[in-house]
CSV table of C-alpha atoms in Angstrom, one decimal:
chain,number,residue,atom,x,y,z
A,638,MET,CA,-15.1,4.0,-7.6
A,639,GLU,CA,-12.0,1.9,-6.9
A,640,PHE,CA,-10.0,-0.4,-9.2
A,641,GLN,CA,-7.4,-3.0,-8.4
A,642,ALA,CA,-3.9,-1.6,-9.3
A,643,GLY,CA,-2.9,-4.9,-10.8
A,644,ILE,CA,-5.8,-4.8,-13.3
A,645,LEU,CA,-5.0,-1.2,-14.4
A,646,HIS,CA,-1.3,-1.9,-14.9
A,647,ASP,CA,-2.2,-4.8,-17.3
A,648,GLY,CA,-1.5,-3.5,-20.8
A,649,SER,CA,-4.3,-5.2,-22.6
A,650,ALA,CA,-6.8,-4.2,-19.9
A,651,MET,CA,-5.7,-0.5,-20.2
A,652,GLU,CA,-6.1,-0.6,-24.0
A,653,SER,CA,-9.5,-2.2,-23.7
A,654,LEU,CA,-10.5,0.4,-21.1
A,655,GLU,CA,-9.3,3.2,-23.3
A,656,LYS,CA,-11.5,2.1,-26.2
A,657,GLN,CA,-14.5,2.3,-24.0
A,658,LEU,CA,-13.6,5.9,-23.1
A,659,ILE,CA,-13.5,7.2,-26.6
A,660,CYS,CA,-16.2,9.7,-27.7
A,661,PRO,CA,-17.8,8.5,-31.0
A,662,ILE,CA,-18.0,12.1,-32.3
A,663,CYS,CA,-14.5,13.6,-31.7
A,664,LEU,CA,-12.8,10.2,-31.4
A,665,GLU,CA,-10.9,11.5,-28.5
A,666,MET,CA,-11.1,10.5,-24.8
A,667,PHE,CA,-14.3,11.9,-23.3
A,668,SER,CA,-13.8,15.5,-22.1
A,669,LYS,CA,-15.8,16.5,-19.0
A,670,PRO,CA,-18.7,17.0,-18.6
A,671,VAL,CA,-19.8,13.6,-20.0
A,672,VAL,CA,-23.5,13.2,-20.6
A,673,ILE,CA,-25.4,9.9,-20.9
A,674,LEU,CA,-28.1,9.5,-23.5
A,675,PRO,CA,-31.4,7.6,-22.9
A,676,CYS,CA,-29.9,4.7,-24.9
A,677,GLN,CA,-27.1,4.5,-22.3
A,678,HIS,CA,-24.4,5.7,-24.7
A,679,ASN,CA,-22.1,8.5,-23.6
A,680,LEU,CA,-20.9,11.7,-25.3
A,681,CYS,CA,-18.8,14.7,-24.4
A,682,ARG,CA,-21.4,17.4,-23.8
A,683,LYS,CA,-19.7,19.7,-26.3
A,684,CYS,CA,-19.9,17.0,-29.0
A,685,ALA,CA,-23.5,16.3,-28.1
A,686,ASN,CA,-24.3,20.0,-28.5
A,687,ASP,CA,-22.5,20.1,-31.9
A,688,VAL,CA,-24.6,17.2,-33.1
A,689,PHE,CA,-27.8,18.7,-31.6
A,690,GLN,CA,-27.1,22.1,-33.2
A,691,ALA,CA,-26.5,20.5,-36.6
A,692,ALA,CA,-29.8,18.6,-36.4
A,693,ASN,CA,-31.7,21.6,-35.1
A,694,PRO,CA,-30.2,24.7,-36.8
A,695,TYR,CA,-33.0,27.0,-35.5
A,696,TRP,CA,-32.4,26.1,-31.9
A,697,GLN,CA,-30.0,28.9,-30.8
A,698,SER,CA,-29.2,28.8,-27.1
A,699,ARG,CA,-30.4,28.0,-23.6
A,700,GLY,CA,-33.5,30.1,-22.8
A,701,THR,CA,-34.7,30.3,-26.3
A,702,LEU,CA,-38.5,30.3,-27.0
A,703,ILE,CA,-38.1,27.2,-29.2
A,704,SER,CA,-39.1,24.2,-27.1
A,705,GLY,CA,-36.5,21.4,-27.3
A,706,GLY,CA,-35.4,19.4,-30.4
A,707,ARG,CA,-34.0,16.0,-31.4
A,708,PHE,CA,-31.0,14.2,-32.7
A,709,ARG,CA,-29.8,10.6,-33.3
A,710,CYS,CA,-27.3,8.8,-31.2
A,711,PRO,CA,-24.1,8.4,-33.4
A,712,SER,CA,-23.6,4.9,-31.9
A,713,CYS,CA,-27.0,3.2,-32.2
A,714,ARG,CA,-29.0,5.8,-34.2
A,715,HIS,CA,-31.6,5.9,-31.4
A,716,GLU,CA,-33.6,9.2,-31.6
A,717,VAL,CA,-32.9,11.4,-28.5
A,718,LEU,CA,-35.7,13.9,-27.6
A,719,LEU,CA,-34.6,17.0,-25.7
A,720,ASP,CA,-36.5,19.7,-23.8
A,721,ARG,CA,-36.0,23.4,-24.0
A,722,HIS,CA,-32.7,23.1,-22.1
A,723,GLY,CA,-31.1,21.2,-25.0
A,724,VAL,CA,-28.1,19.0,-24.1
A,725,TYR,CA,-27.8,20.8,-20.8
A,726,GLY,CA,-30.9,18.8,-19.7
A,727,LEU,CA,-29.1,15.5,-20.2
A,728,GLN,CA,-27.8,13.8,-17.1
A,729,ARG,CA,-24.0,13.8,-16.4
A,730,ASN,CA,-22.3,10.4,-16.1
A,731,LEU,CA,-20.1,11.0,-13.1
A,732,LEU,CA,-19.0,7.3,-13.1
A,733,VAL,CA,-17.4,7.7,-16.5
A,734,GLU,CA,-15.8,11.0,-15.5
A,735,ASN,CA,-14.3,9.3,-12.4
A,736,ILE,CA,-13.0,6.4,-14.5
A,737,ILE,CA,-11.3,8.9,-16.9
A,738,ASP,CA,-9.6,10.6,-14.0
A,739,ILE,CA,-8.3,7.3,-12.7
A,740,TYR,CA,-7.2,6.2,-16.1
A,741,LYS,CA,-5.3,9.4,-16.8
A,742,GLN,CA,-3.5,9.0,-13.5
A,743,GLU,CA,-2.4,5.5,-14.3
A,744,CYS,CA,-1.4,6.4,-17.8
A,745,SER,CA,0.9,9.2,-16.6
A,746,SER,CA,2.9,6.7,-14.5
A,747,ARG,CA,2.9,3.9,-17.1
A,748,PRO,CA,6.2,3.5,-19.2
A,749,LEU,CA,6.1,3.4,-22.9
A,750,LYS,CA,6.3,-0.2,-24.3
A,751,LYS,CA,9.3,-1.0,-26.4
A,752,GLY,CA,8.5,-1.5,-30.0
A,753,GLU,CA,5.3,0.6,-30.0
A,754,HIS,CA,6.9,3.2,-32.3
A,755,PRO,CA,7.3,2.4,-36.0
A,756,MET,CA,10.8,2.0,-37.3
A,757,CYS,CA,12.3,3.2,-40.6
A,758,LYS,CA,12.5,0.5,-43.3
A,759,GLU,CA,15.7,2.0,-44.7
A,760,HIS,CA,17.4,2.5,-41.3
A,761,GLU,CA,16.1,-0.3,-39.1
A,762,ASP,CA,17.5,1.2,-35.9
A,763,GLU,CA,16.0,4.6,-36.5
A,764,ARG,CA,12.5,5.6,-35.3
A,765,ILE,CA,10.2,7.4,-37.7
A,766,ASN,CA,10.1,10.9,-36.2
A,767,ILE,CA,9.6,13.4,-39.0
A,768,TYR,CA,7.2,13.9,-41.9
A,769,CYS,CA,8.4,14.6,-45.5
A,770,VAL,CA,6.1,17.3,-46.8
A,771,THR,CA,7.5,17.0,-50.3
A,772,CYS,CA,6.8,13.2,-50.6
A,773,GLU,CA,3.9,13.2,-48.2
A,774,VAL,CA,5.3,10.2,-46.2
A,775,PRO,CA,6.6,9.8,-42.6
A,776,THR,CA,10.3,9.1,-42.4
A,777,CYS,CA,13.3,9.2,-40.1
A,778,SER,CA,16.1,11.7,-39.4
A,779,MET,CA,18.7,9.6,-41.2
A,780,CYS,CA,16.6,9.7,-44.4
A,781,LYS,CA,16.6,13.5,-44.2
A,782,VAL,CA,20.3,13.8,-43.6
A,783,PHE,CA,21.7,11.0,-45.8
A,784,GLY,CA,18.9,9.2,-47.5
A,785,ALA,CA,16.2,9.7,-50.1
A,786,HIS,CA,14.6,12.8,-48.4
A,787,LYS,CA,17.8,14.9,-47.9
A,788,ASP,CA,16.6,17.5,-50.5
A,789,CYS,CA,13.0,17.4,-49.3
A,790,GLU,CA,11.0,19.7,-47.0
A,791,VAL,CA,10.2,18.1,-43.7
A,792,ALA,CA,8.0,19.0,-40.7
A,793,PRO,CA,7.6,17.7,-37.2
A,794,LEU,CA,5.6,14.5,-37.1
A,795,GLU,CA,3.3,15.6,-34.4
A,796,SER,CA,2.1,18.7,-36.1
A,797,VAL,CA,1.2,16.9,-39.3
A,798,PHE,CA,-0.4,14.0,-37.3
A,799,GLN,CA,-2.6,16.5,-35.4
A,800,GLY,CA,-3.5,18.3,-38.6
A,801,GLN,CA,-4.6,15.3,-40.6
A,802,LYS,CA,-6.3,13.7,-37.6
A,803,THR,CA,-8.3,16.9,-37.1
A,804,GLU,CA,-9.2,16.8,-40.8
A,805,LEU,CA,-10.3,13.2,-40.6
A,806,ASN,CA,-12.4,14.0,-37.5
A,807,ASN,CA,-14.1,16.8,-39.5
A,808,CYS,CA,-14.8,14.4,-42.3
A,809,ILE,CA,-16.3,11.9,-39.9
A,810,SER,CA,-18.6,14.7,-38.5
A,811,MET,CA,-19.6,15.6,-42.0
A,812,LEU,CA,-20.5,12.0,-42.8
A,813,VAL,CA,-22.5,11.6,-39.6
A,814,ALA,CA,-24.4,14.8,-40.3
A,815,GLY,CA,-25.0,13.6,-43.9
A,816,ASN,CA,-26.3,10.3,-42.6
A,817,ASP,CA,-28.8,12.1,-40.4
A,818,ARG,CA,-30.1,14.0,-43.4
A,819,ILE,CA,-30.3,10.9,-45.5
A,820,GLN,CA,-32.2,9.1,-42.7
A,821,THR,CA,-34.6,12.1,-42.5
A,822,ILE,CA,-35.2,11.9,-46.3
A,823,ILE,CA,-35.8,8.2,-46.1
A,824,SER,CA,-38.5,8.7,-43.4
A,825,GLN,CA,-40.1,11.4,-45.5
A,826,LEU,CA,-40.1,9.1,-48.6
A,827,GLU,CA,-41.7,6.3,-46.6
A,828,ASP,CA,-44.4,8.7,-45.4
A,829,SER,CA,-44.9,9.9,-48.9
A,830,CYS,CA,-45.3,6.3,-50.1
A,831,GLN,CA,-47.8,5.6,-47.4
A,832,SER,CA,-49.7,8.8,-48.2
A,833,THR,CA,-49.7,7.8,-51.9
A,834,GLU,CA,-51.2,4.5,-51.1
A,835,GLU,CA,-53.8,6.0,-48.8
A,836,ASN,CA,-54.8,8.6,-51.3
A,837,SER,CA,-55.0,6.0,-54.0
A,838,GLU,CA,-57.3,3.9,-51.9
A,839,ALA,CA,-59.4,7.0,-51.1
A,840,ALA,CA,-59.7,7.8,-54.8
A,841,LYS,CA,-60.8,4.2,-55.5
A,842,ARG,CA,-63.5,4.3,-52.8
A,843,GLU,CA,-64.9,7.6,-54.1
A,844,LEU,CA,-64.9,6.2,-57.7
A,845,CYS,CA,-66.6,3.0,-56.6
A,846,ALA,CA,-69.3,4.9,-54.6
A,847,ARG,CA,-70.2,7.1,-57.6
A,848,PHE,CA,-70.3,4.2,-60.1
A,849,ASP,CA,-72.3,1.9,-57.9
A,850,ALA,CA,-75.2,4.3,-58.3
A,851,LEU,CA,-75.2,3.7,-62.0
A,852,ALA,CA,-75.1,-0.1,-61.5
A,853,ALA,CA,-74.4,-2.3,-64.5
A,854,LEU,CA,-74.4,0.5,-67.0
A,855,LEU,CA,-71.2,1.9,-65.4
A,856,GLU,CA,-69.4,-1.3,-64.6
A,857,GLU,CA,-67.3,-1.4,-67.7
A,858,LYS,CA,-66.3,2.3,-67.4
A,859,LYS,CA,-65.6,1.9,-63.7
A,860,ALA,CA,-63.1,-1.0,-64.4
A,861,GLU,CA,-61.3,1.1,-67.0
A,862,LEU,CA,-60.9,4.1,-64.6
A,863,LEU,CA,-59.8,1.9,-61.7
A,864,GLN,CA,-57.1,0.4,-63.8
A,865,ARG,CA,-55.8,3.9,-64.6
A,866,ILE,CA,-55.7,4.8,-60.9
A,867,SER,CA,-53.9,1.5,-60.2
A,868,ARG,CA,-51.3,2.2,-62.9
A,869,GLU,CA,-50.7,5.7,-61.5
A,870,GLN,CA,-50.4,4.3,-58.0
A,871,ALA,CA,-48.0,1.6,-59.2
A,872,ASP,CA,-45.9,4.1,-61.1
A,873,LYS,CA,-45.7,6.5,-58.2
A,874,THR,CA,-45.1,3.9,-55.5
A,875,ALA,CA,-42.5,2.2,-57.6
A,876,PHE,CA,-40.7,5.5,-58.2
A,877,ILE,CA,-40.7,6.3,-54.5
A,878,GLN,CA,-39.6,2.8,-53.5
A,879,SER,CA,-36.7,3.1,-56.0
A,880,LEU,CA,-35.6,6.4,-54.3
A,881,ILE,CA,-35.9,4.7,-50.9
A,882,CYS,CA,-33.6,1.9,-52.1
A,883,GLN,CA,-31.1,4.5,-53.5
A,884,TYR,CA,-31.0,6.4,-50.2
A,885,LYS,CA,-30.6,3.2,-48.2
A,886,GLU,CA,-27.7,2.1,-50.4
A,887,GLN,CA,-26.1,5.5,-49.9
A,888,LEU,CA,-26.6,5.3,-46.2
A,889,GLU,CA,-25.1,1.8,-46.1
A,890,LYS,CA,-22.1,2.9,-48.1
A,891,SER,CA,-21.6,6.0,-46.0
A,892,SER,CA,-22.0,4.0,-42.7
A,893,ARG,CA,-19.3,1.5,-43.9
A,894,LEU,CA,-17.0,4.5,-44.7
A,895,VAL,CA,-17.7,6.0,-41.2
A,896,GLU,CA,-16.7,2.7,-39.6
A,897,THR,CA,-13.5,2.5,-41.6
A,898,ALA,CA,-12.7,6.1,-40.7
A,899,ILE,CA,-13.4,5.6,-37.0
A,900,GLN,CA,-11.1,2.6,-37.0
A,901,ALA,CA,-8.4,4.6,-38.6
A,902,ALA,CA,-8.9,7.5,-36.2
A,903,GLU,CA,-8.4,5.2,-33.3
A,904,GLU,CA,-4.8,4.6,-34.4
A,905,THR,CA,-2.6,6.2,-31.6
A,906,GLY,CA,0.7,6.1,-33.5
A,907,GLY,CA,1.3,9.1,-35.6
A,908,ALA,CA,3.3,7.4,-38.2
A,909,ALA,CA,1.1,4.4,-38.6
A,910,PHE,CA,-1.9,6.7,-38.8
A,911,LEU,CA,-0.4,8.9,-41.5
A,912,MET,CA,0.3,5.8,-43.7
A,913,ASN,CA,-3.3,5.6,-44.7
A,914,ALA,CA,-4.9,8.9,-43.5
A,915,LYS,CA,-4.5,11.0,-46.6
A,916,GLN,CA,-6.0,8.4,-49.0
A,917,LEU,CA,-8.9,7.8,-46.5
A,918,ILE,CA,-9.6,11.5,-46.2
A,919,LYS,CA,-9.6,11.8,-50.0
A,920,THR,CA,-12.0,8.9,-50.3
A,921,ILE,CA,-14.4,10.5,-47.8
A,922,VAL,CA,-14.3,13.9,-49.5
A,923,GLU,CA,-14.9,12.3,-53.0
A,924,ALA,CA,-17.7,10.2,-51.6
A,925,SER,CA,-19.4,13.2,-50.0
A,926,LYS,CA,-19.1,15.3,-53.2
A,927,GLY,CA,-20.3,12.5,-55.4
A,928,ALA,CA,-23.4,11.6,-53.4
A,929,ARG,CA,-26.1,13.4,-55.2
A,930,LEU,CA,-29.5,11.7,-55.1
A,931,ASP,CA,-33.0,12.8,-55.9
A,932,LYS,CA,-36.2,13.5,-53.9
A,933,ILE,CA,-39.8,14.0,-54.9
A,934,GLU,CA,-41.6,17.2,-55.3
A,935,GLN,CA,-44.0,18.4,-52.6
A,936,GLY,CA,-47.5,17.1,-53.4
A,937,TYR,CA,-46.2,14.3,-55.5
A,938,GLU,CA,-48.3,11.7,-53.6
A,939,SER,CA,-51.5,13.6,-54.3
A,940,MET,CA,-54.2,11.6,-56.3
A,941,ASP,CA,-56.5,14.6,-56.8
A,942,ALA,CA,-56.3,14.3,-60.5
A,943,PHE,CA,-58.3,11.1,-60.4
A,944,SER,CA,-61.6,12.6,-59.2
A,945,VAL,CA,-64.7,12.6,-61.4
A,946,SER,CA,-68.0,14.4,-61.5
A,947,LEU,CA,-71.0,12.3,-62.3
A,948,GLU,CA,-73.4,15.1,-63.1
A,949,HIS,CA,-73.9,13.8,-66.5
A,950,LEU,CA,-76.9,12.3,-68.4
A,951,SER,CA,-77.0,8.5,-68.5
A,952,GLU,CA,-76.6,8.5,-72.3
A,953,ALA,CA,-73.2,10.2,-71.8
A,954,VAL,CA,-71.9,7.6,-69.4
A,955,HIS,CA,-69.7,5.8,-72.0
A,956,ALA,CA,-67.9,9.1,-72.7
A,957,LEU,CA,-67.0,9.7,-69.0
A,958,ASP,CA,-63.3,10.1,-68.1
A,959,PHE,CA,-61.3,11.6,-65.3
A,960,ASP,CA,-61.5,15.4,-65.0
A,961,PRO,CA,-59.1,16.9,-67.5
A,962,ALA,CA,-55.9,18.3,-65.9
A,963,GLU,CA,-53.0,20.4,-67.1
A,964,GLU,CA,-50.2,18.2,-68.5
A,965,ASP,CA,-46.7,18.4,-67.1
A,966,GLU,CA,-43.4,17.1,-68.4
A,967,GLU,CA,-41.5,14.6,-66.3
A,968,TYR,CA,-38.1,15.6,-65.0
A,969,PHE,CA,-35.5,13.4,-63.3
A,970,ASP,CA,-32.3,14.8,-61.9
A,971,GLY,CA,-33.0,18.1,-63.5
A,972,GLU,CA,-33.2,16.7,-67.1
A,973,GLU,CA,-36.3,16.1,-69.3
A,974,GLU,CA,-36.7,12.4,-70.0
A,975,GLU,CA,-39.9,12.1,-72.1
A,976,GLU,CA,-43.0,13.9,-73.2
A,977,VAL,CA,-46.4,13.1,-71.5
A,978,GLU,CA,-49.0,11.1,-73.3
A,979,GLU,CA,-52.2,12.7,-74.6
A,980,ASN,CA,-55.0,12.9,-72.0
A,981,ALA,CA,-52.6,11.6,-69.3
A,982,ALA,CA,-52.7,12.8,-65.7
A,983,PRO,CA,-49.9,15.1,-64.6
A,984,GLU,CA,-46.6,13.3,-64.4
A,985,ARG,CA,-44.2,13.5,-61.5
A,986,THR,CA,-41.4,16.1,-61.3
A,987,VAL,CA,-38.3,15.4,-59.2
A,988,MET,CA,-35.7,17.7,-57.9
A,989,ALA,CA,-32.0,17.2,-57.5
A,990,SER,CA,-31.1,17.0,-53.8
A,991,LEU,CA,-28.1,17.2,-51.6
């Protein structure tokens, strides 16, 4: 593929092209081989493999007996299904690889623009070229020799820049993986909500079928028991819906933080990057440690406790109730909240997650 030299030498065009060649995982320019996903987004094959392995921990290597797996595109969240070859089965994007080669050739011959490097506020003619380890700020050589940092420990700007940028990239990868887990939990909660509704409807149909045989004599009791099923259904679905809302809020907050981190990671100047990198990394780590939400226990959606046996005499109809079941205590986030009511169906138990 050919490009006009005049277009490539235009500074704004080069910067725009560079943004299109950044991998959304490592936040660096694509490294060959570059693979294209079904959603038409591109990834370094190594980065795609890292995301795939994180989403499919039991898929070990090429040639494994496990058939394929799946992961979500980090750009659009589209689900990518892979066969037994894993990411090696994805098509290479030779066009992007050729563009990268041409871009790198042009960049190697392009002179650095004046004014791109940040200057010291104390010494306006001095470029910021070192990092004060003691004060944790970038500074200039004059500040080290004569200024406020003369007694401080300093380090080369590039080494600190690469270290903190790597740390930020790791945090971004951690957030992306966490978002995938949250999305999976949301899907499971939505399925559980649907199962609860389906099981509730099934219990209602069974109850109606049995009481219809007893006609008017059972109508009053039927209405009472239906109301109890409806209350349990409402309680369970309301609880699950509240969890779904919590996870969606967490996902939204985390996604916004990912966008902020990606924007910071796209900063090419070491000094400008380091101005905000440390606080941003601290915010990401604190957000990751503090995100502890709950999930429901397996079988929570079951409505088996609301089945009845109608092998009773007609004179005992008014004493009918749901089959007695063992009572449980309700737990939320690992702590007991309240005792169950007498003759109540088993209450839900939740477990702390993440």
